[in-house]
Amino acid sequence: MKKIFLLFAAVSVLFACDPISEDIKNGGHITADELKAMSSVTVDKAENGQNGNVVTCTTSAPVNAYWNVGGKEFFSNYAWKKMKVGEYVVKLTGLCADGTVVTAEYPIKCEVITNKLQKYVIYGHPEDDDILVQDGIDGDPFTPAAWDASAMRFSANEGQHFPFLSDDIYWGFKTLVMDASNAEPGNQMSIMNGWWSAWYAEGIEIVDGPNEIQITEDIAKDCARGNNGGGKDLQFMFKSGTAQINSVYYEE
């Protein structure tokens, strides 16, 4: 699966959060080793002793905590996520009370499925036997033209195919999966909002199969329709080339 990571200023987000505690005995700073000692990342176990696919992350460190688990961000001292089988590196970033940023990394390996992922379908019909929850609308595969701004706008009244995304998707920072086929080599897709006022990523080549697109806080602030979102709608657009879009979903 191709993963598309949209980078944003994580440190500035951490500054915006209320500190868990600023009463740090060493003057408002801890080391990376101390951060790691006060934190844990565990993977559940299958009956045969193999590592399962559920990852649990906790920290008691007196910092603002930011977890990255399989490309999904959690701004919390606790994170829980179902993973696919594979090897990963979970990263914990902590902002100390004195402004120092420290990190810790935890390599993990998921060997078997102990808690199956569910697909929450936003558009179309994913072709697999996973558990499906129809969260959006049915729809047929389509091939958007380059510079067609409404073909892939997530708007029930201003787009051609995709429905509005809910606040749970935006503010839950879900990872969208766009399943594609017949992708033209060298195609370039942009991620923007429907008002053309911000471009979150450009020059993305969509490949045949699933392509992951992370919802970031910047996207949620601009595009969500509630919880102080700007209501500008998330939008994908090919600038050159194209691909057939079969479905869009997220997994939990």
PDB file of C-alpha atoms in Angstrom:
ATOM      1  CA  MET A   1       0.000   0.000   0.000  1.00  0.00           C
ATOM      2  CA  LYS A   2       1.309   3.406  -0.927  1.00  0.00           C
ATOM      3  CA  LYS A   3       1.291   5.823   1.990  1.00  0.00           C
ATOM      4  CA  ILE A   4       0.984   9.572   1.597  1.00  0.00           C
ATOM      5  CA  PHE A   5       2.168  11.475   4.654  1.00  0.00           C
ATOM      6  CA  LEU A   6       1.175  15.126   4.854  1.00  0.00           C
ATOM      7  CA  LEU A   7       3.663  16.919   7.052  1.00  0.00           C
ATOM      8  CA  PHE A   8       2.639  19.735   9.353  1.00  0.00           C
ATOM      9  CA  ALA A   9       4.055  21.631  12.328  1.00  0.00           C
ATOM     10  CA  ALA A  10       3.610  19.046  15.057  1.00  0.00           C
ATOM     11  CA  VAL A  11       5.677  21.012  17.515  1.00  0.00           C
ATOM     12  CA  SER A  12       3.451  24.067  17.168  1.00  0.00           C
ATOM     13  CA  VAL A  13       0.426  21.869  17.818  1.00  0.00           C
ATOM     14  CA  LEU A  14       2.057  20.594  20.980  1.00  0.00           C
ATOM     15  CA  PHE A  15       2.611  24.141  22.198  1.00  0.00           C
ATOM     16  CA  ALA A  16      -1.102  24.759  21.725  1.00  0.00           C
ATOM     17  CA  CYS A  17      -2.051  21.941  24.094  1.00  0.00           C
ATOM     18  CA  ASP A  18      -2.356  22.371  27.834  1.00  0.00           C
ATOM     19  CA  PRO A  19       0.671  20.748  29.470  1.00  0.00           C
ATOM     20  CA  ILE A  20      -0.028  17.563  31.365  1.00  0.00           C
ATOM     21  CA  SER A  21       2.199  18.912  34.105  1.00  0.00           C
ATOM     22  CA  GLU A  22       4.822  21.608  34.381  1.00  0.00           C
ATOM     23  CA  ASP A  23       6.031  20.569  37.834  1.00  0.00           C
ATOM     24  CA  ILE A  24       9.104  18.743  36.563  1.00  0.00           C
ATOM     25  CA  LYS A  25      11.729  18.349  39.276  1.00  0.00           C
ATOM     26  CA  ASN A  26      14.669  18.717  36.913  1.00  0.00           C
ATOM     27  CA  GLY A  27      13.653  22.242  35.955  1.00  0.00           C
ATOM     28  CA  GLY A  28      11.111  21.549  33.237  1.00  0.00           C
ATOM     29  CA  HIS A  29      13.162  19.178  31.102  1.00  0.00           C
ATOM     30  CA  ILE A  30      13.464  15.428  30.732  1.00  0.00           C
ATOM     31  CA  THR A  31      15.826  13.439  28.535  1.00  0.00           C
ATOM     32  CA  ALA A  32      14.895  11.075  25.729  1.00  0.00           C
ATOM     33  CA  ASP A  33      15.962   8.152  27.945  1.00  0.00           C
ATOM     34  CA  GLU A  34      13.657   9.369  30.723  1.00  0.00           C
ATOM     35  CA  LEU A  35      10.818   9.751  28.240  1.00  0.00           C
ATOM     36  CA  LYS A  36      11.308   6.179  27.045  1.00  0.00           C
ATOM     37  CA  ALA A  37      11.555   4.841  30.610  1.00  0.00           C
ATOM     38  CA  MET A  38       8.195   6.405  31.498  1.00  0.00           C
ATOM     39  CA  SER A  39       6.452   5.126  28.355  1.00  0.00           C
ATOM     40  CA  SER A  40       5.473   1.787  26.878  1.00  0.00           C
ATOM     41  CA  VAL A  41       4.336   0.339  23.570  1.00  0.00           C
ATOM     42  CA  THR A  42       2.826  -3.142  23.637  1.00  0.00           C
ATOM     43  CA  VAL A  43       1.371  -5.478  21.020  1.00  0.00           C
ATOM     44  CA  ASP A  44      -1.327  -7.965  21.996  1.00  0.00           C
ATOM     45  CA  LYS A  45      -0.698 -11.706  21.733  1.00  0.00           C
ATOM     46  CA  ALA A  46      -2.462 -14.437  19.781  1.00  0.00           C
ATOM     47  CA  GLU A  47      -3.254 -17.804  21.339  1.00  0.00           C
ATOM     48  CA  ASN A  48      -0.143 -19.294  19.715  1.00  0.00           C
ATOM     49  CA  GLY A  49       2.049 -16.619  21.267  1.00  0.00           C
ATOM     50  CA  GLN A  50       2.588 -14.598  18.107  1.00  0.00           C
ATOM     51  CA  ASN A  51       2.261 -10.858  18.138  1.00  0.00           C
ATOM     52  CA  GLY A  52      -1.233  -9.670  17.308  1.00  0.00           C
ATOM     53  CA  ASN A  53      -2.196  -6.521  15.462  1.00  0.00           C
ATOM     54  CA  VAL A  54      -3.432  -4.265  18.293  1.00  0.00           C
ATOM     55  CA  VAL A  55      -0.925  -1.708  19.555  1.00  0.00           C
ATOM     56  CA  THR A  56      -1.345   0.106  22.885  1.00  0.00           C
ATOM     57  CA  CYS A  57       0.812   3.119  23.740  1.00  0.00           C
ATOM     58  CA  THR A  58       0.986   4.919  27.100  1.00  0.00           C
ATOM     59  CA  THR A  59       3.220   7.460  28.760  1.00  0.00           C
ATOM     60  CA  SER A  60       3.317   8.889  32.273  1.00  0.00           C
ATOM     61  CA  ALA A  61       5.966  11.451  31.350  1.00  0.00           C
ATOM     62  CA  PRO A  62       5.045  15.038  32.385  1.00  0.00           C
ATOM     63  CA  VAL A  63       5.065  16.299  28.800  1.00  0.00           C
ATOM     64  CA  ASN A  64       2.639  17.026  26.002  1.00  0.00           C
ATOM     65  CA  ALA A  65       2.674  13.694  24.163  1.00  0.00           C
ATOM     66  CA  TYR A  66       2.395  13.136  20.415  1.00  0.00           C
ATOM     67  CA  TRP A  67       2.315   9.538  19.135  1.00  0.00           C
ATOM     68  CA  ASN A  68       2.793   8.484  15.524  1.00  0.00           C
ATOM     69  CA  VAL A  69       1.471   4.947  15.092  1.00  0.00           C
ATOM     70  CA  GLY A  70       1.500   3.602  11.552  1.00  0.00           C
ATOM     71  CA  GLY A  71       1.263   7.128  10.141  1.00  0.00           C
ATOM     72  CA  LYS A  72      -1.670   8.169  12.354  1.00  0.00           C
ATOM     73  CA  GLU A  73      -1.111  10.921  14.913  1.00  0.00           C
ATOM     74  CA  PHE A  74      -2.436  10.885  18.483  1.00  0.00           C
ATOM     75  CA  PHE A  75      -2.006  14.012  20.652  1.00  0.00           C
ATOM     76  CA  SER A  76      -2.472  12.221  23.941  1.00  0.00           C
ATOM     77  CA  ASN A  77      -0.658  10.250  26.621  1.00  0.00           C
ATOM     78  CA  TYR A  78      -2.595   7.182  25.381  1.00  0.00           C
ATOM     79  CA  ALA A  79      -3.011   5.660  21.928  1.00  0.00           C
ATOM     80  CA  TRP A  80      -4.661   2.462  20.690  1.00  0.00           C
ATOM     81  CA  LYS A  81      -4.703   1.296  17.097  1.00  0.00           C
ATOM     82  CA  LYS A  82      -5.360  -1.783  15.004  1.00  0.00           C
ATOM     83  CA  MET A  83      -2.567  -2.440  12.544  1.00  0.00           C
ATOM     84  CA  LYS A  84      -2.054  -4.568   9.468  1.00  0.00           C
ATOM     85  CA  VAL A  85       0.454  -7.412   9.616  1.00  0.00           C
ATOM     86  CA  GLY A  86       3.960  -5.997   9.239  1.00  0.00           C
ATOM     87  CA  GLU A  87       6.851  -4.220  10.953  1.00  0.00           C
ATOM     88  CA  TYR A  88       6.532  -0.648  12.223  1.00  0.00           C
ATOM     89  CA  VAL A  89       8.334   1.980  14.271  1.00  0.00           C
ATOM     90  CA  VAL A  90       6.085   3.779  16.757  1.00  0.00           C
ATOM     91  CA  LYS A  91       7.403   7.253  17.569  1.00  0.00           C
ATOM     92  CA  LEU A  92       6.661   9.290  20.681  1.00  0.00           C
ATOM     93  CA  THR A  93       7.422  13.013  20.716  1.00  0.00           C
ATOM     94  CA  GLY A  94       7.245  14.935  23.970  1.00  0.00           C
ATOM     95  CA  LEU A  95       7.256  18.694  24.551  1.00  0.00           C
ATOM     96  CA  CYS A  96       8.797  19.520  27.918  1.00  0.00           C
ATOM     97  CA  ALA A  97       7.629  22.431  30.038  1.00  0.00           C
ATOM     98  CA  ASP A  98      10.766  24.392  29.151  1.00  0.00           C
ATOM     99  CA  GLY A  99      10.082  23.974  25.425  1.00  0.00           C
ATOM    100  CA  THR A 100      12.567  21.165  24.815  1.00  0.00           C
ATOM    101  CA  VAL A 101      11.379  18.491  22.384  1.00  0.00           C
ATOM    102  CA  VAL A 102      12.442  14.874  23.018  1.00  0.00           C
ATOM    103  CA  THR A 103      11.611  11.695  21.110  1.00  0.00           C
ATOM    104  CA  ALA A 104      11.583   7.945  21.626  1.00  0.00           C
ATOM    105  CA  GLU A 105      11.111   5.163  19.083  1.00  0.00           C
ATOM    106  CA  TYR A 106       9.685   1.670  19.561  1.00  0.00           C
ATOM    107  CA  PRO A 107      10.110  -0.966  16.808  1.00  0.00           C
ATOM    108  CA  ILE A 108       7.203  -3.422  16.744  1.00  0.00           C
ATOM    109  CA  LYS A 109       6.156  -6.386  14.634  1.00  0.00           C
ATOM    110  CA  CYS A 110       2.568  -7.508  14.056  1.00  0.00           C
ATOM    111  CA  GLU A 111       2.480 -11.138  12.923  1.00  0.00           C
ATOM    112  CA  VAL A 112      -1.177 -12.199  12.946  1.00  0.00           C
ATOM    113  CA  ILE A 113      -4.607 -10.569  12.962  1.00  0.00           C
ATOM    114  CA  THR A 114      -6.184 -10.750  16.417  1.00  0.00           C
ATOM    115  CA  ASN A 115      -8.670  -7.905  15.932  1.00  0.00           C
ATOM    116  CA  LYS A 116      -9.823  -7.517  12.358  1.00  0.00           C
ATOM    117  CA  LEU A 117      -9.926  -4.089  10.793  1.00  0.00           C
ATOM    118  CA  GLN A 118     -13.277  -2.729   9.701  1.00  0.00           C
ATOM    119  CA  LYS A 119     -13.607  -0.673   6.569  1.00  0.00           C
ATOM    120  CA  TYR A 120     -15.839   2.375   6.875  1.00  0.00           C
ATOM    121  CA  VAL A 121     -16.799   3.030   3.290  1.00  0.00           C
ATOM    122  CA  ILE A 122     -17.162   6.646   2.190  1.00  0.00           C
ATOM    123  CA  TYR A 123     -17.635   5.941  -1.517  1.00  0.00           C
ATOM    124  CA  GLY A 124     -17.828   2.902  -3.785  1.00  0.00           C
ATOM    125  CA  HIS A 125     -17.384  -0.817  -3.178  1.00  0.00           C
ATOM    126  CA  PRO A 126     -13.998  -2.076  -1.926  1.00  0.00           C
ATOM    127  CA  GLU A 127     -13.323  -5.516  -3.380  1.00  0.00           C
ATOM    128  CA  ASP A 128     -12.352  -7.659  -0.427  1.00  0.00           C
ATOM    129  CA  ASP A 129     -13.930  -9.738   2.312  1.00  0.00           C
ATOM    130  CA  ASP A 130     -13.149  -7.457   5.245  1.00  0.00           C
ATOM    131  CA  ILE A 131     -16.010  -6.336   7.443  1.00  0.00           C
ATOM    132  CA  LEU A 132     -17.635  -3.353   5.744  1.00  0.00           C
ATOM    133  CA  VAL A 133     -19.577  -0.541   7.345  1.00  0.00           C
ATOM    134  CA  GLN A 134     -21.283   1.685   4.798  1.00  0.00           C
ATOM    135  CA  ASP A 135     -20.612   5.128   6.219  1.00  0.00           C
ATOM    136  CA  GLY A 136     -21.084   7.178   3.047  1.00  0.00           C
ATOM    137  CA  ILE A 137     -22.670   6.515  -0.359  1.00  0.00           C
ATOM    138  CA  ASP A 138     -22.586   3.844  -3.016  1.00  0.00           C
ATOM    139  CA  GLY A 139     -20.949   4.821  -6.248  1.00  0.00           C
ATOM    140  CA  ASP A 140     -19.493   3.471  -9.450  1.00  0.00           C
ATOM    141  CA  PRO A 141     -15.830   3.732 -10.442  1.00  0.00           C
ATOM    142  CA  PHE A 142     -14.986   6.920 -12.310  1.00  0.00           C
ATOM    143  CA  THR A 143     -11.971   8.493 -13.987  1.00  0.00           C
ATOM    144  CA  PRO A 144     -11.606  12.221 -13.272  1.00  0.00           C
ATOM    145  CA  ALA A 145     -10.127  14.502 -15.881  1.00  0.00           C
ATOM    146  CA  ALA A 146      -7.083  16.621 -15.099  1.00  0.00           C
ATOM    147  CA  TRP A 147      -8.005  19.965 -13.486  1.00  0.00           C
ATOM    148  CA  ASP A 148     -11.567  18.824 -12.836  1.00  0.00           C
ATOM    149  CA  ALA A 149     -11.982  20.589  -9.504  1.00  0.00           C
ATOM    150  CA  SER A 150     -15.345  19.102  -8.544  1.00  0.00           C
ATOM    151  CA  ALA A 151     -14.805  15.454  -9.507  1.00  0.00           C
ATOM    152  CA  MET A 152     -13.166  14.574  -6.174  1.00  0.00           C
ATOM    153  CA  ARG A 153     -14.499  17.255  -3.843  1.00  0.00           C
ATOM    154  CA  PHE A 154     -15.984  15.819  -0.655  1.00  0.00           C
ATOM    155  CA  SER A 155     -19.244  17.735  -0.920  1.00  0.00           C
ATOM    156  CA  ALA A 156     -22.761  16.434  -1.404  1.00  0.00           C
ATOM    157  CA  ASN A 157     -23.849  19.584  -3.250  1.00  0.00           C
ATOM    158  CA  GLU A 158     -20.686  20.973  -4.888  1.00  0.00           C
ATOM    159  CA  GLY A 159     -18.914  17.734  -5.816  1.00  0.00           C
ATOM    160  CA  GLN A 160     -19.694  15.144  -8.471  1.00  0.00           C
ATOM    161  CA  HIS A 161     -19.087  11.880  -6.603  1.00  0.00           C
ATOM    162  CA  PHE A 162     -17.941  12.064  -2.980  1.00  0.00           C
ATOM    163  CA  PRO A 163     -20.227  12.993  -0.048  1.00  0.00           C
ATOM    164  CA  PHE A 164     -19.392  15.398   2.785  1.00  0.00           C
ATOM    165  CA  LEU A 165     -16.895  14.040   5.294  1.00  0.00           C
ATOM    166  CA  SER A 166     -18.147  14.005   8.869  1.00  0.00           C
ATOM    167  CA  ASP A 167     -16.487  15.825  11.745  1.00  0.00           C
ATOM    168  CA  ASP A 168     -15.573  12.417  13.176  1.00  0.00           C
ATOM    169  CA  ILE A 169     -13.428  11.817  10.104  1.00  0.00           C
ATOM    170  CA  TYR A 170     -11.835  15.264  10.058  1.00  0.00           C
ATOM    171  CA  TRP A 171     -11.219  15.750  13.773  1.00  0.00           C
ATOM    172  CA  GLY A 172     -10.476  12.052  14.274  1.00  0.00           C
ATOM    173  CA  PHE A 173      -7.564  12.580  11.855  1.00  0.00           C
ATOM    174  CA  LYS A 174      -8.566   9.445   9.972  1.00  0.00           C
ATOM    175  CA  THR A 175      -6.338   7.947   7.314  1.00  0.00           C
ATOM    176  CA  LEU A 176      -8.346   7.829   4.100  1.00  0.00           C
ATOM    177  CA  VAL A 177      -7.654   5.000   1.662  1.00  0.00           C
ATOM    178  CA  MET A 178      -8.338   5.694  -1.991  1.00  0.00           C
ATOM    179  CA  ASP A 179      -8.402   2.529  -4.096  1.00  0.00           C
ATOM    180  CA  ALA A 180      -7.365   3.183  -7.691  1.00  0.00           C
ATOM    181  CA  SER A 181      -6.736   1.269 -10.914  1.00  0.00           C
ATOM    182  CA  ASN A 182      -5.646   2.047 -14.482  1.00  0.00           C
ATOM    183  CA  ALA A 183      -3.327   4.704 -13.072  1.00  0.00           C
ATOM    184  CA  GLU A 184      -1.459   6.564 -15.798  1.00  0.00           C
ATOM    185  CA  PRO A 185       2.305   6.559 -15.143  1.00  0.00           C
ATOM    186  CA  GLY A 186       3.562   9.858 -13.822  1.00  0.00           C
ATOM    187  CA  ASN A 187       0.142  11.210 -12.864  1.00  0.00           C
ATOM    188  CA  GLN A 188       0.223  14.040 -10.347  1.00  0.00           C
ATOM    189  CA  MET A 189      -2.543  14.653  -7.842  1.00  0.00           C
ATOM    190  CA  SER A 190      -2.904  17.571  -5.448  1.00  0.00           C
ATOM    191  CA  ILE A 191      -4.649  17.686  -2.070  1.00  0.00           C
ATOM    192  CA  MET A 192      -6.364  21.003  -1.404  1.00  0.00           C
ATOM    193  CA  ASN A 193      -9.603  22.489  -0.137  1.00  0.00           C
ATOM    194  CA  GLY A 194     -12.634  23.327  -2.223  1.00  0.00           C
ATOM    195  CA  TRP A 195     -12.021  27.052  -1.951  1.00  0.00           C
ATOM    196  CA  TRP A 196      -8.516  26.709  -3.468  1.00  0.00           C
ATOM    197  CA  SER A 197      -7.201  28.659  -0.473  1.00  0.00           C
ATOM    198  CA  ALA A 198      -4.726  26.025   0.765  1.00  0.00           C
ATOM    199  CA  TRP A 199      -2.745  23.221  -0.869  1.00  0.00           C
ATOM    200  CA  TYR A 200      -1.748  20.488   1.561  1.00  0.00           C
ATOM    201  CA  ALA A 201       0.289  18.301  -0.815  1.00  0.00           C
ATOM    202  CA  GLU A 202       1.169  18.395  -4.501  1.00  0.00           C
ATOM    203  CA  GLY A 203       2.774  16.130  -7.073  1.00  0.00           C
ATOM    204  CA  ILE A 204       1.412  12.911  -5.541  1.00  0.00           C
ATOM    205  CA  GLU A 205       1.508   9.938  -7.897  1.00  0.00           C
ATOM    206  CA  ILE A 206      -1.501   7.674  -7.379  1.00  0.00           C
ATOM    207  CA  VAL A 207      -0.729   3.999  -7.991  1.00  0.00           C
ATOM    208  CA  ASP A 208      -2.917   0.993  -8.707  1.00  0.00           C
ATOM    209  CA  GLY A 209      -4.304  -0.355  -5.457  1.00  0.00           C
ATOM    210  CA  PRO A 210      -4.826   1.406  -2.118  1.00  0.00           C
ATOM    211  CA  ASN A 211      -3.293   4.850  -1.532  1.00  0.00           C
ATOM    212  CA  GLU A 212      -3.293   6.220   2.033  1.00  0.00           C
ATOM    213  CA  ILE A 213      -3.978   9.913   2.691  1.00  0.00           C
ATOM    214  CA  GLN A 214      -3.678  11.224   6.245  1.00  0.00           C
ATOM    215  CA  ILE A 215      -6.132  13.831   7.492  1.00  0.00           C
ATOM    216  CA  THR A 216      -4.081  16.442   9.356  1.00  0.00           C
ATOM    217  CA  GLU A 217      -5.056  19.175  11.776  1.00  0.00           C
ATOM    218  CA  ASP A 218      -4.476  21.766   9.036  1.00  0.00           C
ATOM    219  CA  ILE A 219      -6.984  19.944   6.817  1.00  0.00           C
ATOM    220  CA  ALA A 220      -9.512  19.606   9.640  1.00  0.00           C
ATOM    221  CA  LYS A 221      -9.275  23.293  10.561  1.00  0.00           C
ATOM    222  CA  ASP A 222      -9.940  24.366   6.978  1.00  0.00           C
ATOM    223  CA  CYS A 223     -12.358  21.708   5.772  1.00  0.00           C
ATOM    224  CA  ALA A 224     -14.502  20.423   8.655  1.00  0.00           C
ATOM    225  CA  ARG A 225     -18.000  21.871   8.893  1.00  0.00           C
ATOM    226  CA  GLY A 226     -18.276  21.784  12.688  1.00  0.00           C
ATOM    227  CA  ASN A 227     -16.126  22.262  15.792  1.00  0.00           C
ATOM    228  CA  ASN A 228     -14.717  25.526  14.418  1.00  0.00           C
ATOM    229  CA  GLY A 229     -13.804  24.053  11.047  1.00  0.00           C
ATOM    230  CA  GLY A 230     -13.748  26.387   8.052  1.00  0.00           C
ATOM    231  CA  GLY A 231     -16.241  24.354   6.007  1.00  0.00           C
ATOM    232  CA  LYS A 232     -14.122  24.503   2.851  1.00  0.00           C
ATOM    233  CA  ASP A 233     -14.333  20.761   2.021  1.00  0.00           C
ATOM    234  CA  LEU A 234     -11.414  18.460   1.289  1.00  0.00           C
ATOM    235  CA  GLN A 235     -10.668  18.075  -2.402  1.00  0.00           C
ATOM    236  CA  PHE A 236      -8.342  15.930  -4.531  1.00  0.00           C
ATOM    237  CA  MET A 237      -7.458  17.016  -8.058  1.00  0.00           C
ATOM    238  CA  PHE A 238      -5.240  15.585 -10.784  1.00  0.00           C
ATOM    239  CA  LYS A 239      -3.038  18.207 -12.386  1.00  0.00           C
ATOM    240  CA  SER A 240      -1.719  15.757 -14.955  1.00  0.00           C
ATOM    241  CA  GLY A 241      -2.631  12.206 -15.868  1.00  0.00           C
ATOM    242  CA  THR A 242      -5.403  10.392 -14.078  1.00  0.00           C
ATOM    243  CA  ALA A 243      -6.524   7.090 -12.550  1.00  0.00           C
ATOM    244  CA  GLN A 244      -9.777   5.236 -12.087  1.00  0.00           C
ATOM    245  CA  ILE A 245     -11.134   5.827  -8.578  1.00  0.00           C
ATOM    246  CA  ASN A 246     -12.924   2.732  -7.302  1.00  0.00           C
ATOM    247  CA  SER A 247     -13.597   3.508  -3.653  1.00  0.00           C
ATOM    248  CA  VAL A 248     -12.638   5.625  -0.673  1.00  0.00           C
ATOM    249  CA  TYR A 249     -12.729   4.303   2.906  1.00  0.00           C
ATOM    250  CA  TYR A 250     -10.919   4.364   6.229  1.00  0.00           C
ATOM    251  CA  GLU A 251     -10.049   1.464   8.492  1.00  0.00           C
ATOM    252  CA  GLU A 252     -10.452   1.121  12.249  1.00  0.00           C
TER     253      GLU A 252
END
